[in-house]
PDB file of C-alpha atoms in Angstrom:
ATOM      1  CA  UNK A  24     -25.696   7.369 -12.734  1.00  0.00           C
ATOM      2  CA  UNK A  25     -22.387   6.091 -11.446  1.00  0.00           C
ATOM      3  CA  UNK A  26     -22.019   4.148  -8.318  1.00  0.00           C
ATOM      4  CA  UNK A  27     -19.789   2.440  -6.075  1.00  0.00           C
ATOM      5  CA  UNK A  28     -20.628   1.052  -2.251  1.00  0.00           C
ATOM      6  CA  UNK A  29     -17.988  -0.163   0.094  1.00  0.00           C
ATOM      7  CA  UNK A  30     -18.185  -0.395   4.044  1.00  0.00           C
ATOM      8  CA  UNK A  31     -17.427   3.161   5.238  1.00  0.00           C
ATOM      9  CA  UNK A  32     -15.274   1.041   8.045  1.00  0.00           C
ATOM     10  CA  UNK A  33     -14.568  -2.607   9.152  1.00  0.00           C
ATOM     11  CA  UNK A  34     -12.820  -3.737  12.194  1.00  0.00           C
ATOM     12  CA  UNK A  35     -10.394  -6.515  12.373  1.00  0.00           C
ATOM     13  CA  UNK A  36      -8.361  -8.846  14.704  1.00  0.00           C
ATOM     14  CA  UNK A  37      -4.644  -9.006  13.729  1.00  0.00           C
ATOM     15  CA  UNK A  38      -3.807 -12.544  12.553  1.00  0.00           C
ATOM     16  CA  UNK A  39      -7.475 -12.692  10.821  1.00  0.00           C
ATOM     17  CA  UNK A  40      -8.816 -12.727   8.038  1.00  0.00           C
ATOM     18  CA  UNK A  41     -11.136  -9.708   6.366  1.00  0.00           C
ATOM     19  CA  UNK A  42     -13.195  -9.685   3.669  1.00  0.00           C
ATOM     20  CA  UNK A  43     -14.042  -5.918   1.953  1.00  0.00           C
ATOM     21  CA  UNK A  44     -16.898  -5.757  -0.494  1.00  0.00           C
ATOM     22  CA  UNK A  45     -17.374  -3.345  -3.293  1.00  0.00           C
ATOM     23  CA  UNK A  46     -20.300  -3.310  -5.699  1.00  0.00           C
ATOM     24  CA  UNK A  47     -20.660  -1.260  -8.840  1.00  0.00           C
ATOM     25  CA  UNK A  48     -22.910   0.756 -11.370  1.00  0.00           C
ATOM     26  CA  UNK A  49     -21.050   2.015 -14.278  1.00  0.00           C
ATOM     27  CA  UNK A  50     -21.230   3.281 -17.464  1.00  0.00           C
ATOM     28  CA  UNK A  51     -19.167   0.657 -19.188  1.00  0.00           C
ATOM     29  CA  UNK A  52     -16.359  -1.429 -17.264  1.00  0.00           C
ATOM     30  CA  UNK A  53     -13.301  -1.717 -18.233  1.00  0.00           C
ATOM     31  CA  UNK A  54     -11.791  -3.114 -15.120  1.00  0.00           C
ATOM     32  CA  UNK A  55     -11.375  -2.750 -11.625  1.00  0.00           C
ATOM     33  CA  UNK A  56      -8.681  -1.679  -9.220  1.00  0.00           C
ATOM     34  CA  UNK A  57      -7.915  -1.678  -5.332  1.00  0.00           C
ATOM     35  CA  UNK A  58      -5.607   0.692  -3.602  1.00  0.00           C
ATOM     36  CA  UNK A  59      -4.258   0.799  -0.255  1.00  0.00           C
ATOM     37  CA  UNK A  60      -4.007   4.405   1.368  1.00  0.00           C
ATOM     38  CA  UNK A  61      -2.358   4.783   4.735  1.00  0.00           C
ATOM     39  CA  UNK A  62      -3.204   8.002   6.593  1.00  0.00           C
ATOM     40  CA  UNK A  63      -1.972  11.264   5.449  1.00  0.00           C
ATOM     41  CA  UNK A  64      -0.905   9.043   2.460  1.00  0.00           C
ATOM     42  CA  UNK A  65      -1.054   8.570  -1.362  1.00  0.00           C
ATOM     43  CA  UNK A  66      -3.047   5.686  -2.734  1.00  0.00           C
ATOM     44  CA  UNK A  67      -1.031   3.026  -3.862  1.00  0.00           C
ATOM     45  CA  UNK A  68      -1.716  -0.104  -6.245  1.00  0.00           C
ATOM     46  CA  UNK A  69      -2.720  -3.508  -4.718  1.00  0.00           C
ATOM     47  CA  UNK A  70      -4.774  -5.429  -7.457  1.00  0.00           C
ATOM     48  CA  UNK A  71      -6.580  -5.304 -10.953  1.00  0.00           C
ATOM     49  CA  UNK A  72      -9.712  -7.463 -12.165  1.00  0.00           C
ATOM     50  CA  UNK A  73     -10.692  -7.874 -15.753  1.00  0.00           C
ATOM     51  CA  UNK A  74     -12.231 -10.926 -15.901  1.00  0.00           C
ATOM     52  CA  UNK A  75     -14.565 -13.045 -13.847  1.00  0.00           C
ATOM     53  CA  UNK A  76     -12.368 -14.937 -10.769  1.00  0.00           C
ATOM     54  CA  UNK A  77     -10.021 -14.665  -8.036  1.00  0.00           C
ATOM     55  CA  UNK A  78      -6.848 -12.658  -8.695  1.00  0.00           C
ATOM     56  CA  UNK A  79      -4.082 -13.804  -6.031  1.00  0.00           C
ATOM     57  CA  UNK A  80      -1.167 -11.630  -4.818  1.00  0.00           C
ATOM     58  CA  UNK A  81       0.569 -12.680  -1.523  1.00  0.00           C
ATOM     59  CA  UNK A  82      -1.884 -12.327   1.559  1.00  0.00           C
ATOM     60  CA  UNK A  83      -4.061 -10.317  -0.751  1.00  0.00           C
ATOM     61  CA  UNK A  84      -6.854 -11.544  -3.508  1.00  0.00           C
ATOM     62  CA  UNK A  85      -9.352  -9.584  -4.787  1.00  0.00           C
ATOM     63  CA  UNK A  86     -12.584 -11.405  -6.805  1.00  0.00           C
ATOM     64  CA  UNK A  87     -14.755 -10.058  -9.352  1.00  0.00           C
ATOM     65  CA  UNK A  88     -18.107 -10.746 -10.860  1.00  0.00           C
ATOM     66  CA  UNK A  89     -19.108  -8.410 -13.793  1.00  0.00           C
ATOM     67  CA  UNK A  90     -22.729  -9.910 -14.020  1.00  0.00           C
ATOM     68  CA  UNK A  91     -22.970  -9.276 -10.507  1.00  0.00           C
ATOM     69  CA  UNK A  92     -21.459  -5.674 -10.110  1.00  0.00           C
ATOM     70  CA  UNK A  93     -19.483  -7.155  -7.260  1.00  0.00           C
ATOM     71  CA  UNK A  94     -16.003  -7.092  -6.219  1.00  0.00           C
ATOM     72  CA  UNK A  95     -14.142  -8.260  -2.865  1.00  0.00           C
ATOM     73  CA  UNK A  96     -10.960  -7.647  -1.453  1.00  0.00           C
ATOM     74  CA  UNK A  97      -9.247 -10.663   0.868  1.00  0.00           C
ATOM     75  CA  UNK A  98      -7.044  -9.854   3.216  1.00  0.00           C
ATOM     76  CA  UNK A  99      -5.169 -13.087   5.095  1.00  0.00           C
ATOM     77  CA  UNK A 100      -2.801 -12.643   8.234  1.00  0.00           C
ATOM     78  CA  UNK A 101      -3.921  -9.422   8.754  1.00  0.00           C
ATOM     79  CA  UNK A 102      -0.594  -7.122   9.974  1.00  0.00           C
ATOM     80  CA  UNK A 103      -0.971  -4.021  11.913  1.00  0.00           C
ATOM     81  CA  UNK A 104       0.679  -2.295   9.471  1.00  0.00           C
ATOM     82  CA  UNK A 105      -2.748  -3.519   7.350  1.00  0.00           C
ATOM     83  CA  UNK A 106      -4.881  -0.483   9.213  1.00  0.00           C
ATOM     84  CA  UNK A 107      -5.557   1.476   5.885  1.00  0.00           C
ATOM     85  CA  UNK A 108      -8.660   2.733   4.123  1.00  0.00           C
ATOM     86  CA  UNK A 109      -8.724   0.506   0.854  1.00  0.00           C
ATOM     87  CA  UNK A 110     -10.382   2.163  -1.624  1.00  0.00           C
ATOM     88  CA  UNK A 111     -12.063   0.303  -4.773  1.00  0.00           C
ATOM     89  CA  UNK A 112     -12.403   1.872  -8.596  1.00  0.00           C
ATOM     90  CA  UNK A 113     -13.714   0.748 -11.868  1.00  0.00           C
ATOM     91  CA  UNK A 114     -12.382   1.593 -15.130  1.00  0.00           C
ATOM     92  CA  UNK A 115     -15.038   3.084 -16.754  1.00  0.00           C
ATOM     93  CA  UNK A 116     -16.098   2.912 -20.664  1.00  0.00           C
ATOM     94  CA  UNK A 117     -13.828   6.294 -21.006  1.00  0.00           C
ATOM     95  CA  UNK A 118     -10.622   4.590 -19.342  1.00  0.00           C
ATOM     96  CA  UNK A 119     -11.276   7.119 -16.373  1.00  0.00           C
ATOM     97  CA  UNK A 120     -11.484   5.909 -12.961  1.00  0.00           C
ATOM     98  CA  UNK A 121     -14.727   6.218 -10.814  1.00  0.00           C
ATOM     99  CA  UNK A 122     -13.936   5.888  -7.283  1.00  0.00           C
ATOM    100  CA  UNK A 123     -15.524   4.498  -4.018  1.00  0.00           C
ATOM    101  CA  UNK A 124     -15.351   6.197  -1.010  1.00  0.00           C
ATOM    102  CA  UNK A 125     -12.998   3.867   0.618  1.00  0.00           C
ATOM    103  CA  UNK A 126     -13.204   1.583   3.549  1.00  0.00           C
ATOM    104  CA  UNK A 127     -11.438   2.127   6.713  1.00  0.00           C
ATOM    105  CA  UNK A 128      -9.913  -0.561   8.156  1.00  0.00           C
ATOM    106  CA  UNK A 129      -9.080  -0.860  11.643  1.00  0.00           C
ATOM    107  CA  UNK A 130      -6.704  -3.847  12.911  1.00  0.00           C
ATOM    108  CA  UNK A 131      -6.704  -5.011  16.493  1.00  0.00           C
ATOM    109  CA  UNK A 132      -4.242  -6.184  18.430  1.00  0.00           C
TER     110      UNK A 132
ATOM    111  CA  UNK B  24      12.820  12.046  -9.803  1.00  0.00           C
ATOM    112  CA  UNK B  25      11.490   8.689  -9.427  1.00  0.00           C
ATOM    113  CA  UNK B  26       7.883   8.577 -10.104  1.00  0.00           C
ATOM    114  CA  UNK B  27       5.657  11.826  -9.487  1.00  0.00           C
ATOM    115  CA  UNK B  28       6.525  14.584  -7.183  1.00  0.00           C
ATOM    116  CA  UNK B  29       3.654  17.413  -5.800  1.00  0.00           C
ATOM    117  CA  UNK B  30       5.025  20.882  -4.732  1.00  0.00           C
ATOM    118  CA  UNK B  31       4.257  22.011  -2.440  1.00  0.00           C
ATOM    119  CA  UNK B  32       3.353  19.345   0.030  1.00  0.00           C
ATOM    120  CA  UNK B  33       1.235  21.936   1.877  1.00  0.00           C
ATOM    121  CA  UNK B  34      -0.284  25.507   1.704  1.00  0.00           C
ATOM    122  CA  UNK B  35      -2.328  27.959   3.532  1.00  0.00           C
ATOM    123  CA  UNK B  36      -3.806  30.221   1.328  1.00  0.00           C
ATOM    124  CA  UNK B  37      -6.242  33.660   1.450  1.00  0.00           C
ATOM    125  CA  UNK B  38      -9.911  33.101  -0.165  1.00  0.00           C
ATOM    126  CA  UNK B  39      -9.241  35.127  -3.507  1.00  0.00           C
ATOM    127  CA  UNK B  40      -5.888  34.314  -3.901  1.00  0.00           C
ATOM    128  CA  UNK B  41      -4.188  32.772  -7.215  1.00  0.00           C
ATOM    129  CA  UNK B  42      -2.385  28.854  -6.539  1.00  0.00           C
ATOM    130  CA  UNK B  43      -0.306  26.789  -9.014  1.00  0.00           C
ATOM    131  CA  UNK B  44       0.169  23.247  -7.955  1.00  0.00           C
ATOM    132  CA  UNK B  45       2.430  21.632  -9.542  1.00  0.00           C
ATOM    133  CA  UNK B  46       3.152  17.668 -10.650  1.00  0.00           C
ATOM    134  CA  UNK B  47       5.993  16.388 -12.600  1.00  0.00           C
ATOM    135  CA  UNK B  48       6.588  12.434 -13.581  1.00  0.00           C
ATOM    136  CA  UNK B  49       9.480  10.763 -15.093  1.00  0.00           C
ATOM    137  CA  UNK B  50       7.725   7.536 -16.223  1.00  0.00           C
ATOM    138  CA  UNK B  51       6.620   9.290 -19.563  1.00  0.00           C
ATOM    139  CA  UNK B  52       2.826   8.402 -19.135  1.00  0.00           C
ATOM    140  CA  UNK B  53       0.948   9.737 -21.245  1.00  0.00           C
ATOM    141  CA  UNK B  54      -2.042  10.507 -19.299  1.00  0.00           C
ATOM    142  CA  UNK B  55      -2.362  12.401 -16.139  1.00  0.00           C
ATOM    143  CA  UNK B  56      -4.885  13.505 -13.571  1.00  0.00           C
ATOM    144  CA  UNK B  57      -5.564  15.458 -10.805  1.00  0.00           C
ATOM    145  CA  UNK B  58      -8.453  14.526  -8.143  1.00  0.00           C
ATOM    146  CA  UNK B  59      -9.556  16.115  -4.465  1.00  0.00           C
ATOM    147  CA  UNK B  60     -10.226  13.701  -1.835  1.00  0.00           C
ATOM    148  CA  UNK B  61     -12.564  15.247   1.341  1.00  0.00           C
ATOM    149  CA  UNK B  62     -13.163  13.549   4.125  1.00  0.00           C
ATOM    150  CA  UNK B  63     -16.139  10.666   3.638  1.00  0.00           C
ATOM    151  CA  UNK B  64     -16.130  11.109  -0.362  1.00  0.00           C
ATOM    152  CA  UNK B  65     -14.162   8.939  -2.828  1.00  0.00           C
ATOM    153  CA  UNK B  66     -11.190  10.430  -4.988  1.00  0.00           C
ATOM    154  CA  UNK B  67     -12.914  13.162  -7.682  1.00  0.00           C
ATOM    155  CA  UNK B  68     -11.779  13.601 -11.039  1.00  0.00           C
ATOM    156  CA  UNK B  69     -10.851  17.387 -11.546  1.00  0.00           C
ATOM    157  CA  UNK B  70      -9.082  17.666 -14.725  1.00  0.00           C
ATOM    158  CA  UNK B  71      -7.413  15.378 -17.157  1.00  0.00           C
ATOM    159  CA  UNK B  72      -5.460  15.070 -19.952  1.00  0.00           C
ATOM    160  CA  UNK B  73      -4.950  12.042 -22.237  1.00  0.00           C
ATOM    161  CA  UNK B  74      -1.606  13.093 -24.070  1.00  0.00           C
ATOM    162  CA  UNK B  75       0.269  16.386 -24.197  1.00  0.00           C
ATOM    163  CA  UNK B  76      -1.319  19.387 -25.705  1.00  0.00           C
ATOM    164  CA  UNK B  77      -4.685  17.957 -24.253  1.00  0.00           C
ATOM    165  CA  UNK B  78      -7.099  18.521 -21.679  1.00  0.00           C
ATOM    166  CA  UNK B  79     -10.280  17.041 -20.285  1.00  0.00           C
ATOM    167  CA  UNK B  80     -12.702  18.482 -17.450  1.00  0.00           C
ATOM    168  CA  UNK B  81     -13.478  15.716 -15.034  1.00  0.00           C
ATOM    169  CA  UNK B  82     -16.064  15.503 -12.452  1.00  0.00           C
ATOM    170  CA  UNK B  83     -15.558  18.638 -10.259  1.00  0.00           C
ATOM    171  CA  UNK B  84     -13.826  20.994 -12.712  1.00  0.00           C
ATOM    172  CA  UNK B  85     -15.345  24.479 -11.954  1.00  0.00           C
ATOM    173  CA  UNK B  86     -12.374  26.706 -10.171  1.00  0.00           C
ATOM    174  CA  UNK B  87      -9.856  24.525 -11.454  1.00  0.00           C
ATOM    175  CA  UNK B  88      -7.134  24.986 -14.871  1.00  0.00           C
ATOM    176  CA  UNK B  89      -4.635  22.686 -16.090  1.00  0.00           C
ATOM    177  CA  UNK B  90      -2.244  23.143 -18.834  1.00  0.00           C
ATOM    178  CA  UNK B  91      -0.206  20.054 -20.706  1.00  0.00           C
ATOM    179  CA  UNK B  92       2.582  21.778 -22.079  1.00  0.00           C
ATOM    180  CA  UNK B  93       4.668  18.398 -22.484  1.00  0.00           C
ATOM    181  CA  UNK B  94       4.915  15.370 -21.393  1.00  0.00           C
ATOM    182  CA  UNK B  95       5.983  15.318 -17.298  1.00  0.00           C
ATOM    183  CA  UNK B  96       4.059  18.520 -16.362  1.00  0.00           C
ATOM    184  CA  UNK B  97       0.619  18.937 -15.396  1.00  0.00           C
ATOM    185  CA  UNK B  98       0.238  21.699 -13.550  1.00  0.00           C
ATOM    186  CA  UNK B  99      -3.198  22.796 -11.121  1.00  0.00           C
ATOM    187  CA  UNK B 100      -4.134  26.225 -11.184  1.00  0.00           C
ATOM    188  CA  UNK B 101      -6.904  28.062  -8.717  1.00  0.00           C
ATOM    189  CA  UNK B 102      -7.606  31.269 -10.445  1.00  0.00           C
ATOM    190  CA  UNK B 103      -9.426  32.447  -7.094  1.00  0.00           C
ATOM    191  CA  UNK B 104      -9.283  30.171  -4.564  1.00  0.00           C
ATOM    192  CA  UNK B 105     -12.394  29.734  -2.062  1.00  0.00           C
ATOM    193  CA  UNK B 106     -12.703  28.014   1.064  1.00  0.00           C
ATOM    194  CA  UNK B 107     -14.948  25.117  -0.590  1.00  0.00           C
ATOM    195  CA  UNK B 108     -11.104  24.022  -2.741  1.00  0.00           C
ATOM    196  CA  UNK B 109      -9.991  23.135   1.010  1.00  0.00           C
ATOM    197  CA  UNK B 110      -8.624  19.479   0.382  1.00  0.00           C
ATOM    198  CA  UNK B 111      -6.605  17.047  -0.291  1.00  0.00           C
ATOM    199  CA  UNK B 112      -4.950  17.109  -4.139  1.00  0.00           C
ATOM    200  CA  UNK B 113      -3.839  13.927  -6.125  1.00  0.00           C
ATOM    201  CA  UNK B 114      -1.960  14.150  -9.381  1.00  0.00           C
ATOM    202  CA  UNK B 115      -1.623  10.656 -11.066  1.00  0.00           C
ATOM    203  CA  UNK B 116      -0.219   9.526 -14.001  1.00  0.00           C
ATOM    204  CA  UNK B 117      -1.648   6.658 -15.881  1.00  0.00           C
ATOM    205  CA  UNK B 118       0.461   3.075 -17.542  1.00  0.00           C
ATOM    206  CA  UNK B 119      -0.920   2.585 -20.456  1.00  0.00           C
ATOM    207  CA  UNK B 120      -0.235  -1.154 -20.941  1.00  0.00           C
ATOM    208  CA  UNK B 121      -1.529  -2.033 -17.542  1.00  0.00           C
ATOM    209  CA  UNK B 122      -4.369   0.863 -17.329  1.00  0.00           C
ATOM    210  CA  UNK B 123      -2.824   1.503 -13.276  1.00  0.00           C
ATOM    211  CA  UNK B 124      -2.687   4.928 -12.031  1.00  0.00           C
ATOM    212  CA  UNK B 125       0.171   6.081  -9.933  1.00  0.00           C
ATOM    213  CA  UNK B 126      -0.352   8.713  -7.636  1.00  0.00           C
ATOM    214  CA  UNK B 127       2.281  11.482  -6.332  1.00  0.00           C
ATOM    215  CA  UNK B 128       2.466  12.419  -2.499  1.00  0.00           C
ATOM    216  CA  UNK B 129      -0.356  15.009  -2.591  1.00  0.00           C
ATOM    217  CA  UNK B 130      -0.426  18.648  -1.671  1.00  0.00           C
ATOM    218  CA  UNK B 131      -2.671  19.947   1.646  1.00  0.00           C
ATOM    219  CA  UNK B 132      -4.363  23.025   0.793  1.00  0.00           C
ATOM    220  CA  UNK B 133      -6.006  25.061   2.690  1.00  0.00           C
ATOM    221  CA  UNK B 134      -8.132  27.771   1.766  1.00  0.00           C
ATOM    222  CA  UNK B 135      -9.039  30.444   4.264  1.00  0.00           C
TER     223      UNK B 135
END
């Protein structure tokens, strides 16, 4: 079967740094994405992995091992505006996405 | 139009009762989706389609018809909606030179 495990929720000082995990079993990999999804909101794109390593956007990286099944999402300087649920995918053998169930993040003050 | 828009952004509706949602996208993506999201479960595939004139069931695809007639339309239809299609509905369209999905605004439904 298909599977993907994230932290159903994760709690965070602002100004900090947060680390969400995401491991995978998939038929096939092709990739794999994070989204950010504010409340009440659509997902939107934050990062892609194809290869092995640490992918570097800003305040956000996201890692990937493929012989692992294991994917993280680093967030630096966390922002208020950074309470979200982030929700992790892989790119399956069909080019569909299979999708965690997300992981809530909360941001304190 | 910049993107995808959902109509309509919400809806109650009767158990038994016939619902078109609609999605439209101007970025002429070939492939499109719709998902549910419910509280506690990750995004589920309900239909797809991979080009126009073609369709796909996904993971949850009983209650649920799409049609492709061209390119920016994919359109949702509940032929008799039931209180278990209460949820959240994503239509995404997919790049094919990056493999991202982009997602419109959703529509609410509620099934009663």
């Amino acid at each position: 079967g298909q599977n993907i495990d994230q932290p159903t929720e994760m709690t965070a000082t602002e100004g900090a740094i947060v680390q969400i995990n995401c491991t995978y079993q998939t038929s096939g990999f092709n990739g794999l994405f994070w989204y950010q999804q504010h409340a009440g909101e659509a997902p939107t794109f934050l990062s892609y992995n194809v290869l092995d390593g640490l992918e570097e956007k800003g305040r956000f990286s996201s890692f990937l091992s493929r012989s692992k099944g294991y994917s993280y999402l680093l967030l630096k300087e966390l922002q208020m505006k950074d309470s979200a649920s982030y929700l992790c995918a892989v790119l399956d053998s069909n080019y569909q996405l299979i999708w965690g169930a997300g992981t809530k993040l909360i941001i304190k003050p | 139009i910049a993107g995808i828009t959902q109509a309509p952004t919400s809806q109650i509706l009767a158990a038994g009762r016939r619902m078109t949602l609609r999605c439209t996208q101007d970025m002429r993506h070939n492939a499109m989706y719709w998902y549910r999201q419910d509280l506690g479960l990750g995004l589920r595939l309900i239909h797809y389609s991979n080009t126009a004139g073609t369709t796909g069931k996904g993971e949850v695809p009983d209650g649920y018809s799409v049609s492709r007639a061209n390119t920016d339309d994919f359109p949702l239809t509940l032929a008799s909606a039931v209180p278990s299609q209460t949820s959240v509905y994503f239509c995404a369209s997919r790049n094919r030179e990056t493999d991202t999905q982009y997602f419109g605004p959703g529509t609410r439904l509620t099934v009663l």
